[in-house]
Amino acid sequence: MAEFSTLVDELSADDNVAGLILGGSRGRGVYVREESDWDLYVVLHDSADLAEYATRFPSRHGDRVEVILRSRSGLAGEPAWNRYTFCHVEPLLDRSDGWLTDTLRALTTVDPASAAEPLDGYINLYVRALKGTDESGRMFDAAESVWWFLEFVFAVHGRLRPYNKWLRWELEHHPLTWNDLPRLERIVRTGELADQQALFRGAEALARERYLGAVIDSWEPDVARLRGD
């Protein structure tokens, strides 16, 4: 696209620009359609320049080419919900003496120890689905437990959970030791108890393998029931 190429050339020639990152489908070169937009993250050396560049490169959400300005500290503090944007992409420009590479690595990796919290959240929702007395409530709890399970299973591997759009692609191209997406889909659709029990048994095995068995044990005396024993 000529407009995008011209913009990249202009910014690449600007010494105030520390880096350029193309996010989304365009950045990964996957799921690209004719109408796919271009999300260009422009990282500036000096945060004092942000207002000037916002005037020079006006942009709003939904534009065909969206210029998203970041200072160094702004990028380093990227909110959790947007961090998957930077997974599996390489900067178009890096004049940061290694800072940008290190920052992107920090943004897109997870401390496996943090998996304890979503594991606990997953079990909590599973217990609610198992013990609930209202059928629709049990279904909603079962479906919600899948969200927490995915947070856990990616975190325990040191990775960010992908956006739902990217989940299948992520598992196919960057596999985990776990991969049973069809079971998760069935739980969301039907809340089938046998599938929930099997999912828990897999989660327990992985948790104990990764030294998170204490989280499982904290749910005694229900653990045997959760397994389906």
PDB file of C-alpha atoms in Angstrom:
ATOM      1  CA  MET A   1       0.000   0.000   0.000  1.00  0.00           C
ATOM      2  CA  ALA A   2       1.588   3.243  -1.155  1.00  0.00           C
ATOM      3  CA  GLU A   3       0.300   5.357   1.739  1.00  0.00           C
ATOM      4  CA  PHE A   4       1.747   2.971   4.298  1.00  0.00           C
ATOM      5  CA  SER A   5       5.087   2.605   2.500  1.00  0.00           C
ATOM      6  CA  THR A   6       5.464   6.379   2.217  1.00  0.00           C
ATOM      7  CA  LEU A   7       4.713   6.794   5.918  1.00  0.00           C
ATOM      8  CA  VAL A   8       7.269   4.147   6.908  1.00  0.00           C
ATOM      9  CA  ASP A   9       9.917   5.778   4.719  1.00  0.00           C
ATOM     10  CA  GLU A  10       9.227   9.186   6.273  1.00  0.00           C
ATOM     11  CA  LEU A  11       9.368   7.890   9.846  1.00  0.00           C
ATOM     12  CA  SER A  12      12.435   5.740   9.168  1.00  0.00           C
ATOM     13  CA  ALA A  13      14.322   8.857   8.101  1.00  0.00           C
ATOM     14  CA  ASP A  14      13.398  10.631  11.341  1.00  0.00           C
ATOM     15  CA  ASP A  15      16.101  10.346  14.020  1.00  0.00           C
ATOM     16  CA  ASN A  16      13.536  11.000  16.760  1.00  0.00           C
ATOM     17  CA  VAL A  17      11.924   7.653  15.975  1.00  0.00           C
ATOM     18  CA  ALA A  18      13.418   4.782  17.978  1.00  0.00           C
ATOM     19  CA  GLY A  19      11.378   2.027  16.404  1.00  0.00           C
ATOM     20  CA  LEU A  20       8.462   1.021  14.205  1.00  0.00           C
ATOM     21  CA  ILE A  21       6.284  -2.017  14.850  1.00  0.00           C
ATOM     22  CA  LEU A  22       3.484  -3.257  12.623  1.00  0.00           C
ATOM     23  CA  GLY A  23       0.896  -5.058  14.721  1.00  0.00           C
ATOM     24  CA  GLY A  24      -2.133  -7.215  14.062  1.00  0.00           C
ATOM     25  CA  SER A  25      -2.767  -9.418  11.051  1.00  0.00           C
ATOM     26  CA  ARG A  26      -0.532  -7.310   8.820  1.00  0.00           C
ATOM     27  CA  GLY A  27       2.373  -7.628  11.246  1.00  0.00           C
ATOM     28  CA  ARG A  28       2.134 -11.426  11.375  1.00  0.00           C
ATOM     29  CA  GLY A  29       1.162 -11.818   7.731  1.00  0.00           C
ATOM     30  CA  VAL A  30      -1.762 -14.034   8.774  1.00  0.00           C
ATOM     31  CA  TYR A  31      -5.520 -13.595   8.240  1.00  0.00           C
ATOM     32  CA  VAL A  32      -4.771 -10.608   5.995  1.00  0.00           C
ATOM     33  CA  ARG A  33      -7.678  -9.455   3.864  1.00  0.00           C
ATOM     34  CA  GLU A  34      -7.951  -6.628   1.377  1.00  0.00           C
ATOM     35  CA  GLU A  35      -9.751  -4.505   3.962  1.00  0.00           C
ATOM     36  CA  SER A  36      -7.283  -5.282   6.781  1.00  0.00           C
ATOM     37  CA  ASP A  37      -5.931  -2.098   8.327  1.00  0.00           C
ATOM     38  CA  TRP A  38      -2.345  -1.199   9.177  1.00  0.00           C
ATOM     39  CA  ASP A  39      -1.624  -0.641  12.885  1.00  0.00           C
ATOM     40  CA  LEU A  40       1.741   1.105  13.012  1.00  0.00           C
ATOM     41  CA  TYR A  41       3.282   1.631  16.448  1.00  0.00           C
ATOM     42  CA  VAL A  42       5.756   4.511  16.410  1.00  0.00           C
ATOM     43  CA  VAL A  43       8.143   4.510  19.374  1.00  0.00           C
ATOM     44  CA  LEU A  44       9.799   7.869  20.054  1.00  0.00           C
ATOM     45  CA  HIS A  45      13.073   8.423  21.872  1.00  0.00           C
ATOM     46  CA  ASP A  46      11.686  11.372  23.832  1.00  0.00           C
ATOM     47  CA  SER A  47       8.196  11.393  25.362  1.00  0.00           C
ATOM     48  CA  ALA A  48       8.207  15.193  25.071  1.00  0.00           C
ATOM     49  CA  ASP A  49       7.730  14.756  21.308  1.00  0.00           C
ATOM     50  CA  LEU A  50       4.432  12.847  21.617  1.00  0.00           C
ATOM     51  CA  ALA A  51       2.187  15.914  21.310  1.00  0.00           C
ATOM     52  CA  GLU A  52       4.079  17.223  18.289  1.00  0.00           C
ATOM     53  CA  TYR A  53       3.906  13.885  16.486  1.00  0.00           C
ATOM     54  CA  ALA A  54       0.214  13.502  17.305  1.00  0.00           C
ATOM     55  CA  THR A  55      -0.312  16.757  15.421  1.00  0.00           C
ATOM     56  CA  ARG A  56       1.941  15.762  12.540  1.00  0.00           C
ATOM     57  CA  PHE A  57       0.430  12.306  12.150  1.00  0.00           C
ATOM     58  CA  PRO A  58      -3.234  12.602  13.160  1.00  0.00           C
ATOM     59  CA  SER A  59      -4.903   9.224  13.442  1.00  0.00           C
ATOM     60  CA  ARG A  60      -7.945   7.642  14.993  1.00  0.00           C
ATOM     61  CA  HIS A  61      -9.130   4.111  15.651  1.00  0.00           C
ATOM     62  CA  GLY A  62     -10.574   2.600  12.486  1.00  0.00           C
ATOM     63  CA  ASP A  63      -8.396   4.505  10.013  1.00  0.00           C
ATOM     64  CA  ARG A  64      -6.992   2.361   7.200  1.00  0.00           C
ATOM     65  CA  VAL A  65      -3.514   3.299   8.448  1.00  0.00           C
ATOM     66  CA  GLU A  66      -3.522   3.928  12.178  1.00  0.00           C
ATOM     67  CA  VAL A  67      -0.483   5.623  13.710  1.00  0.00           C
ATOM     68  CA  ILE A  68      -0.166   4.653  17.377  1.00  0.00           C
ATOM     69  CA  LEU A  69       2.415   6.739  19.199  1.00  0.00           C
ATOM     70  CA  ARG A  70       4.406   5.440  22.140  1.00  0.00           C
ATOM     71  CA  SER A  71       7.258   6.764  24.241  1.00  0.00           C
ATOM     72  CA  ARG A  72       9.766   4.249  25.542  1.00  0.00           C
ATOM     73  CA  SER A  73       8.112   4.207  28.948  1.00  0.00           C
ATOM     74  CA  GLY A  74       4.687   4.053  27.334  1.00  0.00           C
ATOM     75  CA  LEU A  75       5.568   0.952  25.372  1.00  0.00           C
ATOM     76  CA  ALA A  76       7.181  -0.678  28.392  1.00  0.00           C
ATOM     77  CA  GLY A  77       3.941  -0.071  30.313  1.00  0.00           C
ATOM     78  CA  GLU A  78       1.642  -1.396  27.590  1.00  0.00           C
ATOM     79  CA  PRO A  79      -1.590  -2.659  29.210  1.00  0.00           C
ATOM     80  CA  ALA A  80      -2.014  -6.406  29.541  1.00  0.00           C
ATOM     81  CA  TRP A  81      -4.982  -6.536  27.152  1.00  0.00           C
ATOM     82  CA  ASN A  82      -2.882  -5.201  24.253  1.00  0.00           C
ATOM     83  CA  ARG A  83       0.330  -7.135  24.736  1.00  0.00           C
ATOM     84  CA  TYR A  84      -0.516 -10.046  22.457  1.00  0.00           C
ATOM     85  CA  THR A  85      -0.401  -7.492  19.626  1.00  0.00           C
ATOM     86  CA  PHE A  86       3.395  -7.739  19.833  1.00  0.00           C
ATOM     87  CA  CYS A  87       3.684 -11.544  19.819  1.00  0.00           C
ATOM     88  CA  HIS A  88       5.341 -13.098  16.769  1.00  0.00           C
ATOM     89  CA  VAL A  89       6.134  -9.774  15.086  1.00  0.00           C
ATOM     90  CA  GLU A  90       9.498  -8.230  14.279  1.00  0.00           C
ATOM     91  CA  PRO A  91      10.109  -4.446  14.325  1.00  0.00           C
ATOM     92  CA  LEU A  92      10.171  -2.760  10.954  1.00  0.00           C
ATOM     93  CA  LEU A  93      12.787  -0.386  12.396  1.00  0.00           C
ATOM     94  CA  ASP A  94      14.933  -0.597  15.514  1.00  0.00           C
ATOM     95  CA  ARG A  95      17.285   2.239  16.442  1.00  0.00           C
ATOM     96  CA  SER A  96      17.194   1.542  20.179  1.00  0.00           C
ATOM     97  CA  ASP A  97      20.504  -0.253  20.764  1.00  0.00           C
ATOM     98  CA  GLY A  98      18.697  -3.391  21.860  1.00  0.00           C
ATOM     99  CA  TRP A  99      16.138  -1.749  24.127  1.00  0.00           C
ATOM    100  CA  LEU A 100      13.205  -2.415  21.795  1.00  0.00           C
ATOM    101  CA  THR A 101      13.998  -6.120  21.443  1.00  0.00           C
ATOM    102  CA  ASP A 102      14.294  -6.511  25.205  1.00  0.00           C
ATOM    103  CA  THR A 103      11.075  -4.599  25.801  1.00  0.00           C
ATOM    104  CA  LEU A 104       9.079  -6.652  23.320  1.00  0.00           C
ATOM    105  CA  ARG A 105      10.410  -9.831  24.900  1.00  0.00           C
ATOM    106  CA  ALA A 106       9.342  -8.602  28.337  1.00  0.00           C
ATOM    107  CA  LEU A 107       5.897  -7.628  27.071  1.00  0.00           C
ATOM    108  CA  THR A 108       5.221 -10.981  25.461  1.00  0.00           C
ATOM    109  CA  THR A 109       6.509 -13.398  28.090  1.00  0.00           C
ATOM    110  CA  VAL A 110       4.907 -14.377  31.386  1.00  0.00           C
ATOM    111  CA  ASP A 111       6.355 -15.581  34.681  1.00  0.00           C
ATOM    112  CA  PRO A 112       5.121 -19.200  34.944  1.00  0.00           C
ATOM    113  CA  ALA A 113       4.656 -18.739  38.692  1.00  0.00           C
ATOM    114  CA  SER A 114       1.844 -16.290  37.879  1.00  0.00           C
ATOM    115  CA  ALA A 115      -0.167 -19.236  36.539  1.00  0.00           C
ATOM    116  CA  ALA A 116      -1.252 -20.021  40.102  1.00  0.00           C
ATOM    117  CA  GLU A 117      -3.893 -17.277  40.098  1.00  0.00           C
ATOM    118  CA  PRO A 118      -5.710 -18.238  36.875  1.00  0.00           C
ATOM    119  CA  LEU A 119      -5.469 -21.907  37.871  1.00  0.00           C
ATOM    120  CA  ASP A 120      -7.271 -21.071  41.105  1.00  0.00           C
ATOM    121  CA  GLY A 121      -9.819 -19.014  39.176  1.00  0.00           C
ATOM    122  CA  TYR A 122     -10.428 -21.876  36.751  1.00  0.00           C
ATOM    123  CA  ILE A 123     -11.059 -24.356  39.557  1.00  0.00           C
ATOM    124  CA  ASN A 124     -13.363 -21.909  41.308  1.00  0.00           C
ATOM    125  CA  LEU A 125     -15.592 -21.646  38.231  1.00  0.00           C
ATOM    126  CA  TYR A 126     -15.467 -25.392  37.650  1.00  0.00           C
ATOM    127  CA  VAL A 127     -16.609 -26.010  41.228  1.00  0.00           C
ATOM    128  CA  ARG A 128     -19.458 -23.544  40.728  1.00  0.00           C
ATOM    129  CA  ALA A 129     -20.466 -25.314  37.519  1.00  0.00           C
ATOM    130  CA  LEU A 130     -20.321 -28.673  39.295  1.00  0.00           C
ATOM    131  CA  LYS A 131     -22.276 -27.687  42.385  1.00  0.00           C
ATOM    132  CA  GLY A 132     -24.694 -25.125  40.996  1.00  0.00           C
ATOM    133  CA  THR A 133     -28.429 -25.736  41.240  1.00  0.00           C
ATOM    134  CA  ASP A 134     -29.483 -23.520  38.327  1.00  0.00           C
ATOM    135  CA  GLU A 135     -28.913 -25.060  34.895  1.00  0.00           C
ATOM    136  CA  SER A 136     -28.177 -21.816  33.048  1.00  0.00           C
ATOM    137  CA  GLY A 137     -25.872 -20.709  35.880  1.00  0.00           C
ATOM    138  CA  ARG A 138     -23.910 -23.954  35.603  1.00  0.00           C
ATOM    139  CA  MET A 139     -23.593 -23.479  31.844  1.00  0.00           C
ATOM    140  CA  PHE A 140     -22.305 -19.928  32.232  1.00  0.00           C
ATOM    141  CA  ASP A 141     -19.845 -20.979  34.935  1.00  0.00           C
ATOM    142  CA  ALA A 142     -18.547 -23.815  32.762  1.00  0.00           C
ATOM    143  CA  ALA A 143     -18.069 -21.463  29.825  1.00  0.00           C
ATOM    144  CA  GLU A 144     -16.373 -18.835  32.005  1.00  0.00           C
ATOM    145  CA  SER A 145     -14.024 -21.460  33.454  1.00  0.00           C
ATOM    146  CA  VAL A 146     -12.578 -21.952  29.959  1.00  0.00           C
ATOM    147  CA  TRP A 147     -11.326 -18.347  29.956  1.00  0.00           C
ATOM    148  CA  TRP A 148      -9.458 -18.955  33.218  1.00  0.00           C
ATOM    149  CA  PHE A 149      -8.147 -22.309  32.031  1.00  0.00           C
ATOM    150  CA  LEU A 150      -6.622 -20.720  28.939  1.00  0.00           C
ATOM    151  CA  GLU A 151      -5.007 -18.001  31.052  1.00  0.00           C
ATOM    152  CA  PHE A 152      -3.492 -20.741  33.198  1.00  0.00           C
ATOM    153  CA  VAL A 153      -2.286 -23.041  30.449  1.00  0.00           C
ATOM    154  CA  PHE A 154      -0.526 -20.288  28.513  1.00  0.00           C
ATOM    155  CA  ALA A 155       0.926 -18.646  31.628  1.00  0.00           C
ATOM    156  CA  VAL A 156       2.353 -21.912  32.916  1.00  0.00           C
ATOM    157  CA  HIS A 157       4.220 -22.167  29.608  1.00  0.00           C
ATOM    158  CA  GLY A 158       5.526 -18.611  30.070  1.00  0.00           C
ATOM    159  CA  ARG A 159       3.335 -17.185  27.347  1.00  0.00           C
ATOM    160  CA  LEU A 160       0.483 -14.762  26.856  1.00  0.00           C
ATOM    161  CA  ARG A 161      -2.943 -16.102  26.149  1.00  0.00           C
ATOM    162  CA  PRO A 162      -3.767 -15.121  22.548  1.00  0.00           C
ATOM    163  CA  TYR A 163      -6.854 -13.249  21.509  1.00  0.00           C
ATOM    164  CA  ASN A 164      -9.662 -15.672  20.696  1.00  0.00           C
ATOM    165  CA  LYS A 165      -9.274 -14.980  16.983  1.00  0.00           C
ATOM    166  CA  TRP A 166      -5.686 -16.223  17.181  1.00  0.00           C
ATOM    167  CA  LEU A 167      -6.143 -19.193  19.526  1.00  0.00           C
ATOM    168  CA  ARG A 168      -6.330 -21.937  16.917  1.00  0.00           C
ATOM    169  CA  TRP A 169      -3.473 -20.424  14.883  1.00  0.00           C
ATOM    170  CA  GLU A 170      -1.326 -20.088  18.017  1.00  0.00           C
ATOM    171  CA  LEU A 171      -1.815 -23.723  19.016  1.00  0.00           C
ATOM    172  CA  GLU A 172      -1.074 -24.919  15.483  1.00  0.00           C
ATOM    173  CA  HIS A 173       2.026 -22.786  14.864  1.00  0.00           C
ATOM    174  CA  HIS A 174       3.406 -22.414  18.399  1.00  0.00           C
ATOM    175  CA  PRO A 175       2.217 -25.578  20.177  1.00  0.00           C
ATOM    176  CA  LEU A 176       1.971 -26.087  23.918  1.00  0.00           C
ATOM    177  CA  THR A 177       2.422 -29.400  25.688  1.00  0.00           C
ATOM    178  CA  TRP A 178      -1.391 -29.189  26.025  1.00  0.00           C
ATOM    179  CA  ASN A 179      -3.666 -28.990  23.012  1.00  0.00           C
ATOM    180  CA  ASP A 180      -7.296 -30.049  23.311  1.00  0.00           C
ATOM    181  CA  LEU A 181      -9.210 -27.182  21.782  1.00  0.00           C
ATOM    182  CA  PRO A 182     -12.172 -29.365  20.738  1.00  0.00           C
ATOM    183  CA  ARG A 183     -12.819 -30.196  24.385  1.00  0.00           C
ATOM    184  CA  LEU A 184     -12.892 -26.524  25.318  1.00  0.00           C
ATOM    185  CA  GLU A 185     -15.311 -25.840  22.489  1.00  0.00           C
ATOM    186  CA  ARG A 186     -17.626 -28.592  23.745  1.00  0.00           C
ATOM    187  CA  ILE A 187     -17.527 -27.228  27.291  1.00  0.00           C
ATOM    188  CA  VAL A 188     -18.499 -23.774  26.054  1.00  0.00           C
ATOM    189  CA  ARG A 189     -21.326 -25.184  23.923  1.00  0.00           C
ATOM    190  CA  THR A 190     -22.741 -27.854  26.228  1.00  0.00           C
ATOM    191  CA  GLY A 191     -21.051 -27.776  29.647  1.00  0.00           C
ATOM    192  CA  GLU A 192     -20.697 -31.573  29.384  1.00  0.00           C
ATOM    193  CA  LEU A 193     -19.530 -32.853  32.780  1.00  0.00           C
ATOM    194  CA  ALA A 194     -17.278 -35.584  31.364  1.00  0.00           C
ATOM    195  CA  ASP A 195     -15.377 -32.978  29.359  1.00  0.00           C
ATOM    196  CA  GLN A 196     -14.989 -30.749  32.418  1.00  0.00           C
ATOM    197  CA  GLN A 197     -13.675 -33.665  34.457  1.00  0.00           C
ATOM    198  CA  ALA A 198     -11.180 -34.627  31.751  1.00  0.00           C
ATOM    199  CA  LEU A 199     -10.028 -31.013  31.433  1.00  0.00           C
ATOM    200  CA  PHE A 200      -9.448 -30.821  35.165  1.00  0.00           C
ATOM    201  CA  ARG A 201      -7.421 -34.035  35.177  1.00  0.00           C
ATOM    202  CA  GLY A 202      -5.183 -32.573  32.489  1.00  0.00           C
ATOM    203  CA  ALA A 203      -4.900 -29.284  34.360  1.00  0.00           C
ATOM    204  CA  GLU A 204      -3.994 -31.101  37.566  1.00  0.00           C
ATOM    205  CA  ALA A 205      -1.281 -33.151  35.882  1.00  0.00           C
ATOM    206  CA  LEU A 206       0.227 -30.046  34.304  1.00  0.00           C
ATOM    207  CA  ALA A 207      -0.011 -28.062  37.548  1.00  0.00           C
ATOM    208  CA  ARG A 208       1.747 -30.748  39.569  1.00  0.00           C
ATOM    209  CA  GLU A 209       4.413 -31.100  36.890  1.00  0.00           C
ATOM    210  CA  ARG A 210       5.038 -27.331  37.112  1.00  0.00           C
ATOM    211  CA  TYR A 211       5.147 -27.186  40.943  1.00  0.00           C
ATOM    212  CA  LEU A 212       1.659 -25.740  41.360  1.00  0.00           C
ATOM    213  CA  GLY A 213       0.191 -28.739  43.117  1.00  0.00           C
ATOM    214  CA  ALA A 214      -0.518 -26.664  46.228  1.00  0.00           C
ATOM    215  CA  VAL A 215      -3.222 -24.810  44.305  1.00  0.00           C
ATOM    216  CA  ILE A 216      -4.915 -28.122  43.504  1.00  0.00           C
ATOM    217  CA  ASP A 217      -4.577 -29.370  47.073  1.00  0.00           C
ATOM    218  CA  SER A 218      -6.183 -26.204  48.430  1.00  0.00           C
ATOM    219  CA  TRP A 219      -9.472 -27.424  46.937  1.00  0.00           C
ATOM    220  CA  GLU A 220      -9.641 -30.545  49.082  1.00  0.00           C
ATOM    221  CA  PRO A 221     -11.863 -32.383  49.909  1.00  0.00           C
ATOM    222  CA  ASP A 222     -13.380 -31.776  46.448  1.00  0.00           C
ATOM    223  CA  VAL A 223     -10.425 -32.813  44.302  1.00  0.00           C
ATOM    224  CA  ALA A 224     -11.505 -36.416  43.787  1.00  0.00           C
ATOM    225  CA  ARG A 225     -14.946 -35.241  42.739  1.00  0.00           C
ATOM    226  CA  LEU A 226     -13.427 -32.704  40.355  1.00  0.00           C
ATOM    227  CA  ARG A 227     -11.436 -35.505  38.735  1.00  0.00           C
ATOM    228  CA  GLY A 228     -14.618 -37.564  38.349  1.00  0.00           C
ATOM    229  CA  ASP A 229     -13.363 -40.315  40.640  1.00  0.00           C
TER     230      ASP A 229
END
